[in-house]
Tab-separated table of C-alpha atoms and ligand atoms in Angstrom:
chain	number	residue	atom	x	y	z
A	1	MET	CA	123.478	103.414	114.385
A	2	ALA	CA	124.421	103.990	110.778
A	3	MET	CA	123.226	106.145	107.963
A	4	GLY	CA	120.393	104.472	106.097
A	5	LEU	CA	119.616	104.623	102.400
A	6	SER	CA	117.856	107.945	102.755
A	7	GLY	CA	120.413	109.497	105.046
A	8	ALA	CA	118.071	108.783	107.928
A	9	MET	CA	119.469	107.056	110.977
A	10	SER	CA	119.142	103.319	110.725
A	11	VAL	CA	119.254	100.834	113.531
A	12	ALA	CA	121.159	97.543	113.343
A	13	ASP	CA	119.140	94.378	112.956
A	14	CYS	CA	115.931	96.166	112.110
A	15	PRO	CA	114.311	94.520	109.071
A	16	LEU	CA	112.844	97.801	107.864
A	17	CYS	CA	116.207	99.603	108.135
A	18	ASP	CA	118.112	96.725	106.526
A	19	THR	CA	115.685	96.176	103.657
A	20	ALA	CA	113.043	98.169	101.793
A	21	GLY	CA	110.313	95.926	103.221
A	22	GLY	CA	108.921	95.069	99.789
A	23	VAL	CA	109.657	95.960	96.187
A	24	LEU	CA	110.746	99.577	96.305
A	25	VAL	CA	108.405	101.778	94.272
A	26	TRP	CA	109.523	105.222	95.437
A	27	ARG	CA	111.784	106.517	98.139
A	28	GLY	CA	111.844	110.018	99.560
A	29	ALA	CA	113.796	111.525	102.413
A	30	TYR	CA	111.135	110.657	104.980
A	31	LEU	CA	109.047	107.917	103.494
A	32	ARG	CA	109.029	105.162	100.974
A	33	VAL	CA	106.375	103.263	99.087
A	34	VAL	CA	106.901	99.561	98.523
A	35	ALA	CA	104.836	97.022	96.634
A	36	VAL	CA	103.899	93.827	98.418
A	37	GLU	CA	104.169	90.930	96.019
A	38	ASP	CA	101.035	88.965	96.741
A	39	ALA	CA	99.329	87.435	93.712
A	40	ASP	CA	96.024	87.334	95.574
A	41	PHE	CA	96.061	91.068	96.338
A	42	PRO	CA	97.353	93.038	93.354
A	43	GLY	CA	98.218	96.630	94.124
A	44	PHE	CA	98.916	95.947	97.816
A	45	CYS	CA	101.426	98.631	98.887
A	46	ARG	CA	102.994	99.846	102.101
A	47	VAL	CA	103.887	103.419	102.913
A	48	ILE	CA	106.739	103.241	105.414
A	49	TRP	CA	108.238	106.030	107.496
A	50	ASN	CA	112.022	105.744	107.092
A	51	ASP	CA	112.969	106.609	110.669
A	52	HIS	CA	111.966	104.902	113.865
A	53	VAL	CA	108.602	106.329	114.788
A	54	ALA	CA	105.956	104.039	116.216
A	55	GLU	CA	102.780	106.127	116.341
A	56	MET	CA	101.076	108.767	114.185
A	57	SER	CA	100.917	111.096	117.175
A	58	GLU	CA	104.729	111.065	117.478
A	59	LEU	CA	105.023	112.896	114.166
A	60	ASP	CA	104.982	116.665	114.154
A	61	ALA	CA	102.104	118.298	112.284
A	62	LYS	CA	104.105	118.900	109.110
A	63	SER	CA	105.318	115.314	108.929
A	64	ARG	CA	101.834	113.980	109.595
A	65	ASP	CA	100.405	116.186	106.879
A	66	TYR	CA	103.076	114.997	104.441
A	67	LEU	CA	102.307	111.358	105.217
A	68	TRP	CA	98.590	112.009	104.868
A	69	ARG	CA	99.084	113.634	101.462
A	70	ILE	CA	101.099	110.643	100.247
A	71	LEU	CA	98.435	108.217	101.453
A	72	ASN	CA	95.784	110.227	99.630
A	73	LEU	CA	97.805	110.416	96.427
A	74	VAL	CA	98.449	106.692	96.386
A	75	GLU	CA	94.840	105.961	97.280
A	76	SER	CA	93.470	108.219	94.525
A	77	SER	CA	95.786	106.554	92.025
A	78	MET	CA	94.651	103.121	93.143
A	79	ARG	CA	91.019	104.119	92.679
A	80	ALA	CA	91.648	105.553	89.228
A	81	GLU	CA	93.897	102.795	87.903
A	82	LEU	CA	92.637	99.667	89.628
A	83	MET	CA	88.974	100.464	90.226
A	84	PRO	CA	88.744	98.378	93.383
A	85	ASP	CA	85.481	98.045	95.295
A	86	LYS	CA	87.205	99.318	98.446
A	87	ILE	CA	90.651	100.281	99.666
A	88	ASN	CA	91.690	99.075	103.103
A	89	LEU	CA	94.141	101.211	105.057
A	90	ALA	CA	95.689	99.655	108.118
A	91	SER	CA	98.409	100.772	110.488
A	92	LEU	CA	99.454	97.874	112.685
A	93	GLY	CA	103.231	97.937	113.151
A	94	ASN	CA	103.330	95.728	116.212
A	95	VAL	CA	106.594	94.109	115.171
A	96	VAL	CA	108.847	96.985	114.085
A	97	PRO	CA	108.926	100.609	115.289
A	98	HIS	CA	108.429	101.989	111.772
A	99	LEU	CA	105.126	103.685	111.336
A	100	HIS	CA	103.701	102.175	108.177
A	101	TRP	CA	100.371	101.955	106.443
A	102	HIS	CA	99.183	98.947	104.526
A	103	MET	CA	97.155	100.028	101.496
A	104	ILE	CA	95.139	97.176	100.083
A	105	PRO	CA	92.820	97.405	97.080
A	106	ARG	CA	89.894	95.072	97.686
A	107	TRP	CA	87.406	93.521	95.325
A	108	ARG	CA	84.143	91.836	96.180
A	109	ASP	CA	85.431	88.685	94.498
A	110	ASP	CA	88.805	88.578	96.290
A	111	ARG	CA	89.418	85.540	98.415
A	112	CYS	CA	88.328	86.963	101.756
A	113	PHE	CA	86.129	89.991	101.040
A	114	PRO	CA	84.580	91.459	103.189
A	115	GLU	CA	86.926	90.072	105.848
A	116	PRO	CA	90.349	91.712	106.415
A	117	ILE	CA	93.055	90.137	104.250
A	118	TRP	CA	94.753	88.803	107.384
A	119	SER	CA	91.664	86.896	108.376
A	120	SER	CA	92.157	83.149	108.332
A	121	ALA	CA	88.747	82.833	106.729
A	122	ILE	CA	88.932	82.135	103.034
A	123	VAL	CA	85.515	83.181	101.846
A	124	ARG	CA	85.912	81.965	98.272
A	125	PRO	CA	88.500	80.260	96.111
A	126	LEU	CA	90.353	82.592	93.792
A	127	ASP	CA	90.963	81.786	90.138
A	128	ARG	CA	94.328	83.538	89.813
A	129	GLU	CA	94.615	82.702	86.137
A	130	SER	CA	91.337	84.329	85.166
A	131	PRO	CA	91.555	87.327	82.803
A	132	VAL	CA	89.971	89.520	85.469
A	133	TRP	CA	92.748	88.833	87.971
A	134	SER	CA	95.589	88.931	85.467
A	135	GLY	CA	94.189	92.278	84.296
A	136	ARG	CA	94.246	93.557	87.864
A	137	ARG	CA	97.835	92.386	88.305
A	138	SER	CA	98.875	94.167	85.095
A	139	ALA	CA	97.111	97.346	86.164
A	140	ALA	CA	98.863	97.171	89.552
A	141	LYS	CA	102.256	96.876	87.829
A	142	ALA	CA	101.470	99.860	85.640
A	143	LEU	CA	100.377	101.844	88.675
A	144	CYS	CA	103.649	101.112	90.494
A	145	ALA	CA	105.573	102.203	87.406
A	146	ARG	CA	103.700	105.516	87.301
A	147	LEU	CA	103.753	106.327	91.014
A	148	PRO	CA	107.337	107.665	91.265
A	149	GLN	CA	106.758	110.368	88.672
A	150	LEU	CA	103.408	111.247	90.198
A	151	LEU	CA	104.863	111.487	93.699
A	152	ASN	CA	107.894	113.481	92.546
A	153	SER	CA	105.827	115.943	90.557
A	154	THR	CA	103.061	116.458	93.090
A	155	LEU	CA	104.720	116.381	96.459
A	156	THR	CA	106.331	119.203	98.314
A	157	TRP	CA	107.504	118.956	101.885
B	1	LIG	ZN1	114.368	100.362	111.529
């Protein structure tokens, strides 16, 4: 056991203790937000609990409320900035004992809508170079740049 980046206890050989788990967008004492670099799904983020907690029901009420507020803040920002047709929230975490939520903006013309992004079904080919998709990627970058200030100014423990 060693002190992690946040001061939280980290566990050797755990990929989510050793690395951010994506491009770090914001890091707080309990949680972090990382961007998943996937050209097909701009704006895809993960909200990761820094310590080893596997299930939502292991968190005390205050921690759960804090996590919920962060998810709502990020989701509202995604809706405002990216205007997706839907946002998928998924908590899987079968591989590492770090409670984390995948937050995935979805569009009706993405490559597997309405299937989950992990579905092997590719519903339609995606023209990544189209202005629509490059615009979405730019908006996602701008959103990630704005999130730290938003989270810092809005959040209280
Ligand atoms: Zn870990």
